[in-house]
Amino acid sequence: MIFDAPDFDAHEAVHFAQDAATGLNAIIVLHSTHLGPAAGGCRWWTYADDAAALTDALRLSRGMSYKNAMAGLPMGGGKAVIMKGAAKTEAMLEAFGGVIDSLGGRYVTAEDVGMSDADMTVISRRTKHVSGLPVAGGAAGGNPGPSTAEGVFVGMRAAVAHKLGRHDFAGVHVAIQGLGSVGGALAEKLAVAGAVLTLADIDDSRARAFAARLGATAVPVGDITGVAADVFSPNALGAVLDASTIAGLKVAVVAGAANNQLATPTDGERLAARGILYAPDYVINAGGIINVVAEYLGHGDAASVAQSIARIEGRLHDIFAEAERSGRPTDAVADSMARALIGR
Ligand code: NAI
């Protein structure tokens, strides 16, 4: 029974949509619309069965409620999953757009794993409740990576100040895992700010190219979590922080953009027990969603987006202070703050 499912958290609505003509099998979940329309991307993915798809949507939509609330956005949390099966045709995406439109704006979609900005354009033929469309120029829209990197940069500054008493990055040693759209932009910013960088990417040549350009050191991908540094910054995969990697960390701070960095909630406690300050992922990586929502709401001038991203620094200071006061892990503190904001 769905109401007893471990990941069910009084979600406001769960919509199952099937379109026989196009092979669409989708689940759209609205966790909370307390702060505004439920916003969150659509994932195109292979699931073992319907229950696995539902679990993913329940979990991800709650995560979006927390993320949007902590980013100070007037948006709730939702998520859609389309179960991979039939080919992803334009007709299927249009059918999906029709389902979103039938919700009357209570759910706003965007890209997630397996969906592109071109797919969003097809969906937009049937509904206006879609963001993340390709944008030529402008402050908002387009690739959110640089905005996310800016948020991680200011958020890492808060962590370094809190934990190390350092107010700039001069000489601060940061080990970066993943040099993609976010990690690459972050490495550039940190290099300009005078940080000492150790870099790794599964694409070794990419790490070496960045290292050569930024005067940094590249290490094999398997070594990056064990580098002795001030900060470990995960910008590649989720679930990178588990019992084994946490035991091997030689840093004081973990601060990076990757989603769902903690393999399990216990891993937040493990980090705290080791005295490692963890910047909760959905708080520090909100720069991209701030940019995307500005585009959707049409509030996308560069200055207001930048101000909104800058507030990530103060928000993390608040979380770190409360964690210290209460003796609770930072991720648990962030979850409580987010739940209070959405009236739970
Ligand atoms: P990306 O796909 O542009 O870059 C990922 C990079 O990590 C690639 O260079 C890839 O070669 C590398 N990589 C993959 N597996 C690796 C491994 N095992 N070890 C080391 N490097 C590995 O992705 P992007 O956009 O930079 O996102 C990075 C992370 O941040 C993801 O977890 C993403 O979900 C998260 N995120 C991204 C946002 C954005 O605005 N792009 C917003 C919020 C979160």
mmCIF file of C-alpha atoms and ligand atoms in Angstrom:
data_model
loop_
_atom_site.group_PDB
_atom_site.id
_atom_site.type_symbol
_atom_site.label_atom_id
_atom_site.label_comp_id
_atom_site.label_asym_id
_atom_site.label_seq_id
_atom_site.Cartn_x
_atom_site.Cartn_y
_atom_site.Cartn_z
ATOM 1 C CA MET A 1 0.000 0.000 0.000
ATOM 2 C CA ILE A 2 1.447 3.320 -1.030
ATOM 3 C CA PHE A 3 0.531 5.076 2.236
ATOM 4 C CA ASP A 4 2.755 2.600 4.116
ATOM 5 C CA ALA A 5 5.682 2.820 1.687
ATOM 6 C CA PRO A 6 8.890 3.787 3.551
ATOM 7 C CA ASP A 7 9.410 6.795 1.273
ATOM 8 C CA PHE A 8 5.846 8.071 1.507
ATOM 9 C CA ASP A 9 5.892 11.367 3.406
ATOM 10 C CA ALA A 10 2.357 12.719 3.162
ATOM 11 C CA HIS A 11 2.993 13.534 -0.495
ATOM 12 C CA GLU A 12 0.157 15.714 -1.756
ATOM 13 C CA ALA A 13 -0.527 13.780 -4.948
ATOM 14 C CA VAL A 14 0.719 10.874 -7.030
ATOM 15 C CA HIS A 15 -0.397 10.775 -10.673
ATOM 16 C CA PHE A 16 0.012 7.682 -12.830
ATOM 17 C CA ALA A 17 -0.226 8.369 -16.546
ATOM 18 C CA GLN A 18 -0.334 5.863 -19.356
ATOM 19 C CA ASP A 19 -0.791 6.582 -23.035
ATOM 20 C CA ALA A 20 -1.255 3.386 -25.005
ATOM 21 C CA ALA A 21 -0.804 5.074 -28.381
ATOM 22 C CA THR A 22 2.735 6.295 -27.639
ATOM 23 C CA GLY A 23 3.832 3.829 -24.934
ATOM 24 C CA LEU A 24 4.107 6.523 -22.263
ATOM 25 C CA ASN A 25 4.280 5.206 -18.689
ATOM 26 C CA ALA A 26 4.850 8.099 -16.315
ATOM 27 C CA ILE A 27 4.509 8.874 -12.634
ATOM 28 C CA ILE A 28 4.239 12.496 -11.538
ATOM 29 C CA VAL A 29 4.553 13.111 -7.813
ATOM 30 C CA LEU A 30 3.788 16.347 -5.966
ATOM 31 C CA HIS A 31 5.394 16.272 -2.543
ATOM 32 C CA SER A 32 4.499 19.778 -1.433
ATOM 33 C CA THR A 33 2.945 22.892 -2.952
ATOM 34 C CA HIS A 34 3.121 24.790 0.349
ATOM 35 C CA LEU A 35 5.526 27.412 -1.044
ATOM 36 C CA GLY A 36 4.361 27.337 -4.671
ATOM 37 C CA PRO A 37 3.978 25.042 -7.681
ATOM 38 C CA ALA A 38 5.787 21.733 -7.285
ATOM 39 C CA ALA A 39 8.946 22.108 -9.346
ATOM 40 C CA GLY A 40 11.380 19.357 -10.245
ATOM 41 C CA GLY A 41 12.745 17.649 -13.311
ATOM 42 C CA CYS A 42 11.592 14.653 -15.269
ATOM 43 C CA ARG A 43 13.764 11.523 -15.237
ATOM 44 C CA TRP A 44 13.801 9.055 -18.156
ATOM 45 C CA TRP A 45 15.093 5.817 -16.687
ATOM 46 C CA THR A 46 14.937 2.019 -16.702
ATOM 47 C CA TYR A 47 13.292 0.743 -13.526
ATOM 48 C CA ALA A 48 13.074 -2.870 -12.359
ATOM 49 C CA ASP A 49 9.328 -2.420 -11.835
ATOM 50 C CA ASP A 50 6.608 0.145 -11.110
ATOM 51 C CA ALA A 51 7.352 0.066 -7.393
ATOM 52 C CA ALA A 52 10.973 1.072 -7.994
ATOM 53 C CA ALA A 53 9.849 3.961 -10.209
ATOM 54 C CA LEU A 54 7.375 5.118 -7.588
ATOM 55 C CA THR A 55 9.981 4.934 -4.826
ATOM 56 C CA ASP A 56 12.381 7.024 -6.894
ATOM 57 C CA ALA A 57 9.723 9.648 -7.622
ATOM 58 C CA LEU A 58 8.597 9.837 -3.982
ATOM 59 C CA ARG A 59 12.169 10.270 -2.762
ATOM 60 C CA LEU A 60 13.247 12.735 -5.453
ATOM 61 C CA SER A 61 10.119 14.900 -5.087
ATOM 62 C CA ARG A 62 10.678 15.274 -1.347
ATOM 63 C CA GLY A 63 14.278 16.207 -2.101
ATOM 64 C CA MET A 64 13.012 18.929 -4.444
ATOM 65 C CA SER A 65 10.729 20.334 -1.717
ATOM 66 C CA TYR A 66 13.722 20.612 0.598
ATOM 67 C CA LYS A 67 16.002 22.027 -2.076
ATOM 68 C CA ASN A 68 13.572 24.675 -3.348
ATOM 69 C CA ALA A 69 12.599 25.726 0.181
ATOM 70 C CA MET A 70 16.219 26.110 1.287
ATOM 71 C CA ALA A 71 17.032 28.034 -1.886
ATOM 72 C CA GLY A 72 14.407 30.606 -0.852
ATOM 73 C CA LEU A 73 12.354 29.925 -3.986
ATOM 74 C CA PRO A 74 8.566 30.369 -4.211
ATOM 75 C CA MET A 75 8.267 26.766 -5.407
ATOM 76 C CA GLY A 76 7.242 23.473 -3.893
ATOM 77 C CA GLY A 77 8.724 20.093 -4.721
ATOM 78 C CA GLY A 78 7.749 17.545 -7.332
ATOM 79 C CA LYS A 79 9.266 15.082 -9.736
ATOM 80 C CA ALA A 80 8.261 13.053 -12.756
ATOM 81 C CA VAL A 81 9.640 9.769 -13.977
ATOM 82 C CA ILE A 82 9.020 8.240 -17.377
ATOM 83 C CA MET A 83 9.706 4.519 -17.416
ATOM 84 C CA LYS A 84 11.957 3.591 -20.304
ATOM 85 C CA GLY A 85 10.320 1.093 -22.597
ATOM 86 C CA ALA A 86 8.897 2.370 -25.851
ATOM 87 C CA ALA A 87 11.097 4.790 -27.809
ATOM 88 C CA LYS A 88 11.115 8.400 -26.622
ATOM 89 C CA THR A 89 9.265 9.892 -29.580
ATOM 90 C CA GLU A 90 7.963 13.418 -30.017
ATOM 91 C CA ALA A 91 4.432 11.993 -29.804
ATOM 92 C CA MET A 92 5.232 10.466 -26.419
ATOM 93 C CA LEU A 93 6.716 13.707 -25.097
ATOM 94 C CA GLU A 94 3.688 15.626 -26.343
ATOM 95 C CA ALA A 95 1.412 13.162 -24.546
ATOM 96 C CA PHE A 96 3.490 13.722 -21.410
ATOM 97 C CA GLY A 97 3.151 17.509 -21.908
ATOM 98 C CA GLY A 98 -0.626 17.012 -22.053
ATOM 99 C CA VAL A 99 -0.588 15.212 -18.714
ATOM 100 C CA ILE A 100 1.450 18.017 -17.132
ATOM 101 C CA ASP A 101 -0.942 20.580 -18.562
ATOM 102 C CA SER A 102 -3.906 18.750 -17.050
ATOM 103 C CA LEU A 103 -2.411 19.482 -13.611
ATOM 104 C CA GLY A 104 -3.016 23.175 -14.284
ATOM 105 C CA GLY A 105 0.390 24.468 -13.171
ATOM 106 C CA ARG A 106 0.594 22.594 -9.873
ATOM 107 C CA TYR A 107 3.652 20.776 -11.313
ATOM 108 C CA VAL A 108 6.423 22.393 -13.374
ATOM 109 C CA THR A 109 8.839 20.103 -15.173
ATOM 110 C CA ALA A 110 12.430 20.509 -16.376
ATOM 111 C CA GLU A 111 15.332 18.285 -17.451
ATOM 112 C CA ASP A 112 16.728 15.519 -15.319
ATOM 113 C CA VAL A 113 18.704 12.397 -16.159
ATOM 114 C CA GLY A 114 17.882 11.227 -19.678
ATOM 115 C CA MET A 115 16.000 14.351 -20.746
ATOM 116 C CA SER A 116 17.377 17.216 -22.819
ATOM 117 C CA ASP A 117 16.445 20.826 -23.440
ATOM 118 C CA ALA A 118 15.230 19.714 -26.886
ATOM 119 C CA ASP A 119 12.811 17.315 -25.130
ATOM 120 C CA MET A 120 11.554 20.244 -23.029
ATOM 121 C CA THR A 121 10.867 22.155 -26.228
ATOM 122 C CA VAL A 122 8.666 19.300 -27.492
ATOM 123 C CA ILE A 123 6.847 19.134 -24.134
ATOM 124 C CA SER A 124 6.258 22.896 -24.328
ATOM 125 C CA ARG A 125 4.024 22.367 -27.391
ATOM 126 C CA ARG A 126 1.385 21.049 -25.004
ATOM 127 C CA THR A 127 2.014 22.962 -21.764
ATOM 128 C CA LYS A 128 3.608 26.162 -20.536
ATOM 129 C CA HIS A 129 4.506 24.516 -17.222
ATOM 130 C CA VAL A 130 7.996 23.590 -18.335
ATOM 131 C CA SER A 131 11.369 25.253 -17.807
ATOM 132 C CA GLY A 132 14.932 24.551 -18.812
ATOM 133 C CA LEU A 133 14.223 25.400 -22.439
ATOM 134 C CA PRO A 134 17.185 26.340 -24.604
ATOM 135 C CA VAL A 135 17.834 30.059 -24.273
ATOM 136 C CA ALA A 136 20.053 32.150 -26.487
ATOM 137 C CA GLY A 137 21.954 34.500 -24.158
ATOM 138 C CA GLY A 138 20.425 36.201 -21.137
ATOM 139 C CA ALA A 139 21.150 35.882 -17.426
ATOM 140 C CA ALA A 140 18.836 32.999 -16.799
ATOM 141 C CA GLY A 141 18.402 29.847 -18.774
ATOM 142 C CA GLY A 142 20.864 27.798 -20.718
ATOM 143 C CA ASN A 143 23.431 25.654 -18.929
ATOM 144 C CA PRO A 144 22.972 25.955 -15.143
ATOM 145 C CA GLY A 145 26.486 24.601 -14.446
ATOM 146 C CA PRO A 146 28.213 27.972 -13.942
ATOM 147 C CA SER A 147 25.464 29.150 -11.554
ATOM 148 C CA THR A 148 25.793 25.928 -9.599
ATOM 149 C CA ALA A 149 29.570 26.386 -9.468
ATOM 150 C CA GLU A 150 29.156 29.926 -8.123
ATOM 151 C CA GLY A 151 26.887 28.626 -5.339
ATOM 152 C CA VAL A 152 29.357 25.881 -4.448
ATOM 153 C CA PHE A 153 32.166 28.454 -4.380
ATOM 154 C CA VAL A 154 30.412 30.738 -1.866
ATOM 155 C CA GLY A 155 29.111 27.751 0.098
ATOM 156 C CA MET A 156 32.600 26.264 0.351
ATOM 157 C CA ARG A 157 33.810 29.665 1.573
ATOM 158 C CA ALA A 158 31.269 29.464 4.430
ATOM 159 C CA ALA A 159 32.486 25.970 5.343
ATOM 160 C CA VAL A 160 36.150 26.932 5.233
ATOM 161 C CA ALA A 161 35.451 29.990 7.399
ATOM 162 C CA HIS A 162 33.456 27.982 9.915
ATOM 163 C CA LYS A 163 35.779 25.017 10.167
ATOM 164 C CA LEU A 164 39.221 26.460 9.470
ATOM 165 C CA GLY A 165 38.752 30.121 10.393
ATOM 166 C CA ARG A 166 39.976 31.097 6.919
ATOM 167 C CA HIS A 167 38.128 33.869 5.120
ATOM 168 C CA ASP A 168 39.561 33.410 1.655
ATOM 169 C CA PHE A 169 40.909 30.532 -0.405
ATOM 170 C CA ALA A 170 44.565 31.603 -0.568
ATOM 171 C CA GLY A 171 46.563 28.426 0.079
ATOM 172 C CA VAL A 172 43.472 26.367 0.953
ATOM 173 C CA HIS A 173 43.888 22.873 -0.535
ATOM 174 C CA VAL A 174 40.800 21.541 -2.352
ATOM 175 C CA ALA A 175 40.542 18.046 -3.862
ATOM 176 C CA ILE A 176 37.963 18.079 -6.669
ATOM 177 C CA GLN A 177 36.281 14.917 -7.969
ATOM 178 C CA GLY A 178 34.751 15.508 -11.414
ATOM 179 C CA LEU A 179 35.588 18.361 -13.780
ATOM 180 C CA GLY A 180 32.399 18.612 -15.791
ATOM 181 C CA SER A 181 30.096 21.536 -16.198
ATOM 182 C CA VAL A 182 30.147 22.324 -12.448
ATOM 183 C CA GLY A 183 33.479 20.916 -11.251
ATOM 184 C CA GLY A 184 35.382 22.514 -14.127
ATOM 185 C CA ALA A 185 33.916 25.973 -13.509
ATOM 186 C CA LEU A 186 34.523 25.566 -9.774
ATOM 187 C CA ALA A 187 38.170 24.636 -10.337
ATOM 188 C CA GLU A 188 38.656 27.799 -12.411
ATOM 189 C CA LYS A 189 37.157 30.006 -9.692
ATOM 190 C CA LEU A 190 39.184 28.383 -6.929
ATOM 191 C CA ALA A 191 42.403 28.700 -8.936
ATOM 192 C CA VAL A 192 41.770 32.421 -9.430
ATOM 193 C CA ALA A 193 41.128 32.717 -5.675
ATOM 194 C CA GLY A 194 44.515 31.184 -4.895
ATOM 195 C CA ALA A 195 43.497 27.697 -3.778
ATOM 196 C CA VAL A 196 45.851 24.726 -4.115
ATOM 197 C CA LEU A 197 44.050 22.160 -6.273
ATOM 198 C CA THR A 198 44.223 18.398 -6.673
ATOM 199 C CA LEU A 199 41.977 17.153 -9.467
ATOM 200 C CA ALA A 200 40.555 13.855 -10.697
ATOM 201 C CA ASP A 201 38.106 12.870 -13.407
ATOM 202 C CA ILE A 202 37.168 9.479 -14.779
ATOM 203 C CA ASP A 203 38.344 11.014 -18.046
ATOM 204 C CA ASP A 204 41.984 11.221 -17.044
ATOM 205 C CA SER A 205 43.015 13.437 -19.953
ATOM 206 C CA ARG A 206 40.450 16.014 -18.821
ATOM 207 C CA ALA A 207 41.907 16.132 -15.317
ATOM 208 C CA ARG A 208 45.428 16.480 -16.730
ATOM 209 C CA ALA A 209 44.375 19.282 -19.087
ATOM 210 C CA PHE A 210 42.753 21.241 -16.264
ATOM 211 C CA ALA A 211 45.760 20.636 -14.036
ATOM 212 C CA ALA A 212 48.180 21.898 -16.677
ATOM 213 C CA ARG A 213 46.115 25.024 -17.312
ATOM 214 C CA LEU A 214 45.442 25.877 -13.649
ATOM 215 C CA GLY A 215 48.821 24.900 -12.181
ATOM 216 C CA ALA A 216 47.157 22.065 -10.251
ATOM 217 C CA THR A 217 47.971 18.389 -9.645
ATOM 218 C CA ALA A 218 46.018 15.577 -11.319
ATOM 219 C CA VAL A 219 45.665 12.237 -9.555
ATOM 220 C CA PRO A 220 44.108 8.904 -10.622
ATOM 221 C CA VAL A 221 40.363 8.825 -10.067
ATOM 222 C CA GLY A 222 40.614 6.131 -7.389
ATOM 223 C CA ASP A 223 42.900 8.281 -5.236
ATOM 224 C CA ILE A 224 40.892 11.499 -4.945
ATOM 225 C CA THR A 225 38.838 10.635 -1.854
ATOM 226 C CA GLY A 226 42.036 9.863 0.077
ATOM 227 C CA VAL A 227 43.973 13.026 -0.773
ATOM 228 C CA ALA A 228 45.223 14.886 2.315
ATOM 229 C CA ALA A 229 43.681 18.352 1.814
ATOM 230 C CA ASP A 230 41.484 20.922 3.546
ATOM 231 C CA VAL A 231 38.378 20.271 1.439
ATOM 232 C CA PHE A 232 37.020 17.340 -0.571
ATOM 233 C CA SER A 233 34.625 18.537 -3.295
ATOM 234 C CA PRO A 234 32.482 15.835 -4.955
ATOM 235 C CA ASN A 235 31.225 17.005 -8.351
ATOM 236 C CA ALA A 236 30.639 13.730 -10.159
ATOM 237 C CA LEU A 237 28.522 10.924 -8.754
ATOM 238 C CA GLY A 238 25.967 10.499 -6.008
ATOM 239 C CA ALA A 239 26.450 8.229 -2.977
ATOM 240 C CA VAL A 240 30.188 8.942 -2.899
ATOM 241 C CA LEU A 241 30.177 9.260 0.898
ATOM 242 C CA ASP A 242 29.804 5.827 2.475
ATOM 243 C CA ALA A 243 31.381 4.009 5.398
ATOM 244 C CA SER A 244 34.491 3.145 3.423
ATOM 245 C CA THR A 245 35.191 6.505 1.710
ATOM 246 C CA ILE A 246 34.406 8.433 4.902
ATOM 247 C CA ALA A 247 36.909 6.329 6.845
ATOM 248 C CA GLY A 248 39.544 7.219 4.240
ATOM 249 C CA LEU A 249 38.923 10.982 4.010
ATOM 250 C CA LYS A 250 41.834 13.194 5.078
ATOM 251 C CA VAL A 251 40.027 16.556 4.982
ATOM 252 C CA ALA A 252 38.206 18.893 7.379
ATOM 253 C CA VAL A 253 35.381 19.859 5.003
ATOM 254 C CA VAL A 254 33.218 18.183 2.325
ATOM 255 C CA ALA A 255 31.605 20.701 -0.022
ATOM 256 C CA GLY A 256 30.572 19.946 -3.591
ATOM 257 C CA ALA A 257 27.728 19.906 -6.105
ATOM 258 C CA ALA A 258 26.986 16.216 -6.587
ATOM 259 C CA ASN A 259 23.398 15.267 -5.768
ATOM 260 C CA ASN A 260 22.700 12.742 -2.999
ATOM 261 C CA GLN A 261 26.288 12.551 -1.774
ATOM 262 C CA LEU A 262 25.431 10.571 1.363
ATOM 263 C CA ALA A 263 24.919 6.889 0.557
ATOM 264 C CA THR A 264 22.636 6.596 3.624
ATOM 265 C CA PRO A 265 21.471 9.053 6.332
ATOM 266 C CA THR A 266 23.890 7.321 8.725
ATOM 267 C CA ASP A 267 26.755 8.682 6.637
ATOM 268 C CA GLY A 268 25.934 12.216 7.796
ATOM 269 C CA GLU A 269 26.460 10.977 11.342
ATOM 270 C CA ARG A 270 29.688 9.260 10.308
ATOM 271 C CA LEU A 271 31.089 12.515 8.910
ATOM 272 C CA ALA A 272 30.081 14.425 12.035
ATOM 273 C CA ALA A 273 31.636 11.746 14.260
ATOM 274 C CA ARG A 274 34.917 12.184 12.394
ATOM 275 C CA GLY A 275 34.732 15.962 12.887
ATOM 276 C CA ILE A 276 34.360 16.580 9.138
ATOM 277 C CA LEU A 277 32.094 19.521 8.290
ATOM 278 C CA TYR A 278 29.626 18.513 5.563
ATOM 279 C CA ALA A 279 27.849 21.163 3.477
ATOM 280 C CA PRO A 280 24.456 19.534 2.733
ATOM 281 C CA ASP A 281 24.351 18.860 -1.013
ATOM 282 C CA TYR A 282 20.930 20.268 -1.808
ATOM 283 C CA VAL A 283 21.730 23.531 -0.031
ATOM 284 C CA ILE A 284 25.141 24.162 -1.593
ATOM 285 C CA ASN A 285 24.195 23.022 -5.126
ATOM 286 C CA ALA A 286 21.078 25.213 -5.480
ATOM 287 C CA GLY A 287 22.638 27.791 -7.831
ATOM 288 C CA GLY A 288 21.401 25.941 -10.913
ATOM 289 C CA ILE A 289 17.783 25.646 -9.731
ATOM 290 C CA ILE A 290 17.806 29.320 -8.697
ATOM 291 C CA ASN A 291 18.779 30.149 -12.271
ATOM 292 C CA VAL A 292 16.209 27.781 -13.824
ATOM 293 C CA VAL A 293 13.356 29.085 -11.658
ATOM 294 C CA ALA A 294 14.283 32.684 -12.476
ATOM 295 C CA GLU A 295 13.897 31.735 -16.120
ATOM 296 C CA TYR A 296 10.510 30.084 -15.547
ATOM 297 C CA LEU A 297 9.129 32.977 -13.500
ATOM 298 C CA GLY A 298 10.587 35.544 -15.867
ATOM 299 C CA HIS A 299 12.587 37.145 -13.012
ATOM 300 C CA GLY A 300 15.818 36.365 -14.718
ATOM 301 C CA ASP A 301 17.882 39.517 -14.486
ATOM 302 C CA ALA A 302 21.501 38.751 -13.731
ATOM 303 C CA ALA A 303 21.727 40.863 -10.572
ATOM 304 C CA SER A 304 18.796 39.256 -8.752
ATOM 305 C CA VAL A 305 19.951 35.753 -9.696
ATOM 306 C CA ALA A 306 23.447 36.565 -8.409
ATOM 307 C CA GLN A 307 22.041 37.926 -5.126
ATOM 308 C CA SER A 308 19.956 34.856 -4.656
ATOM 309 C CA ILE A 309 22.946 32.570 -5.249
ATOM 310 C CA ALA A 310 25.068 34.652 -2.857
ATOM 311 C CA ARG A 311 22.601 33.876 -0.056
ATOM 312 C CA ILE A 312 23.746 30.234 -0.080
ATOM 313 C CA GLU A 313 26.772 31.366 1.964
ATOM 314 C CA GLY A 314 24.724 32.776 4.859
ATOM 315 C CA ARG A 315 22.305 29.871 4.784
ATOM 316 C CA LEU A 316 25.186 27.437 5.282
ATOM 317 C CA HIS A 317 26.596 29.546 8.117
ATOM 318 C CA ASP A 318 23.195 29.217 9.830
ATOM 319 C CA ILE A 319 23.163 25.439 9.339
ATOM 320 C CA PHE A 320 26.727 25.049 10.650
ATOM 321 C CA ALA A 321 25.980 27.196 13.711
ATOM 322 C CA GLU A 322 22.822 25.230 14.509
ATOM 323 C CA ALA A 323 24.628 21.906 14.042
ATOM 324 C CA GLU A 324 27.281 23.030 16.489
ATOM 325 C CA ARG A 325 24.718 24.296 18.993
ATOM 326 C CA SER A 326 22.555 21.189 18.863
ATOM 327 C CA GLY A 327 25.249 18.560 18.309
ATOM 328 C CA ARG A 328 23.324 17.213 15.292
ATOM 329 C CA PRO A 329 24.781 16.399 11.854
ATOM 330 C CA THR A 330 24.499 19.237 9.324
ATOM 331 C CA ASP A 331 22.325 17.213 6.937
ATOM 332 C CA ALA A 332 19.789 16.532 9.694
ATOM 333 C CA VAL A 333 19.775 20.232 10.624
ATOM 334 C CA ALA A 334 19.157 21.206 6.985
ATOM 335 C CA ASP A 335 16.293 18.683 6.679
ATOM 336 C CA SER A 336 14.639 20.114 9.802
ATOM 337 C CA MET A 337 14.983 23.677 8.532
ATOM 338 C CA ALA A 338 13.534 22.663 5.158
ATOM 339 C CA ARG A 339 10.601 20.839 6.765
ATOM 340 C CA ALA A 340 9.793 23.863 8.890
ATOM 341 C CA LEU A 341 9.782 26.046 5.776
ATOM 342 C CA ILE A 342 7.271 23.739 4.039
ATOM 343 C CA GLY A 343 5.047 23.614 7.086
ATOM 344 C CA ARG A 344 5.835 20.029 8.091
HETATM 345 P P1 NAI B 1 28.891 16.668 -15.963
HETATM 346 O O1 NAI B 1 28.344 15.434 -16.572
HETATM 347 O O2 NAI B 1 29.065 17.899 -16.783
HETATM 348 O O3 NAI B 1 30.305 16.367 -15.276
HETATM 349 C C1 NAI B 1 30.581 15.243 -14.510
HETATM 350 C C2 NAI B 1 32.075 15.008 -14.603
HETATM 351 O O4 NAI B 1 32.415 13.981 -13.687
HETATM 352 C C3 NAI B 1 32.536 14.566 -15.983
HETATM 353 O O5 NAI B 1 33.703 15.279 -16.342
HETATM 354 C C4 NAI B 1 32.808 13.072 -15.789
HETATM 355 O O6 NAI B 1 33.836 12.602 -16.652
HETATM 356 C C5 NAI B 1 33.242 13.029 -14.347
HETATM 357 N N1 NAI B 1 33.072 11.741 -13.685
HETATM 358 C C6 NAI B 1 32.122 10.809 -13.863
HETATM 359 N N2 NAI B 1 32.321 9.766 -13.047
HETATM 360 C C7 NAI B 1 33.401 10.072 -12.295
HETATM 361 C C8 NAI B 1 34.106 9.403 -11.283
HETATM 362 N N3 NAI B 1 33.742 8.194 -10.849
HETATM 363 N N4 NAI B 1 35.164 10.017 -10.727
HETATM 364 C C9 NAI B 1 35.567 11.225 -11.162
HETATM 365 N N5 NAI B 1 34.950 11.893 -12.145
HETATM 366 C C10 NAI B 1 33.879 11.326 -12.705
HETATM 367 O O7 NAI B 1 27.933 16.944 -14.704
HETATM 368 P P2 NAI B 1 27.713 18.318 -13.930
HETATM 369 O O8 NAI B 1 26.585 19.047 -14.541
HETATM 370 O O9 NAI B 1 29.024 19.003 -13.750
HETATM 371 O O10 NAI B 1 27.200 17.795 -12.525
HETATM 372 C C11 NAI B 1 28.080 17.238 -11.568
HETATM 373 C C12 NAI B 1 27.295 16.787 -10.345
HETATM 374 O O11 NAI B 1 26.606 17.894 -9.784
HETATM 375 C C13 NAI B 1 26.216 15.746 -10.628
HETATM 376 O O12 NAI B 1 26.096 14.894 -9.508
HETATM 377 C C14 NAI B 1 24.963 16.571 -10.755
HETATM 378 O O13 NAI B 1 23.810 15.817 -10.440
HETATM 379 C C15 NAI B 1 25.224 17.639 -9.724
HETATM 380 N N6 NAI B 1 24.488 18.878 -9.969
HETATM 381 C C16 NAI B 1 24.670 19.572 -11.134
HETATM 382 C C17 NAI B 1 23.991 20.757 -11.346
HETATM 383 C C18 NAI B 1 24.206 21.567 -12.591
HETATM 384 O O14 NAI B 1 23.784 22.726 -12.601
HETATM 385 N N7 NAI B 1 24.842 21.049 -13.627
HETATM 386 C C19 NAI B 1 23.043 21.293 -10.346
HETATM 387 C C20 NAI B 1 22.986 20.525 -9.113
HETATM 388 C C21 NAI B 1 23.675 19.353 -8.976
#
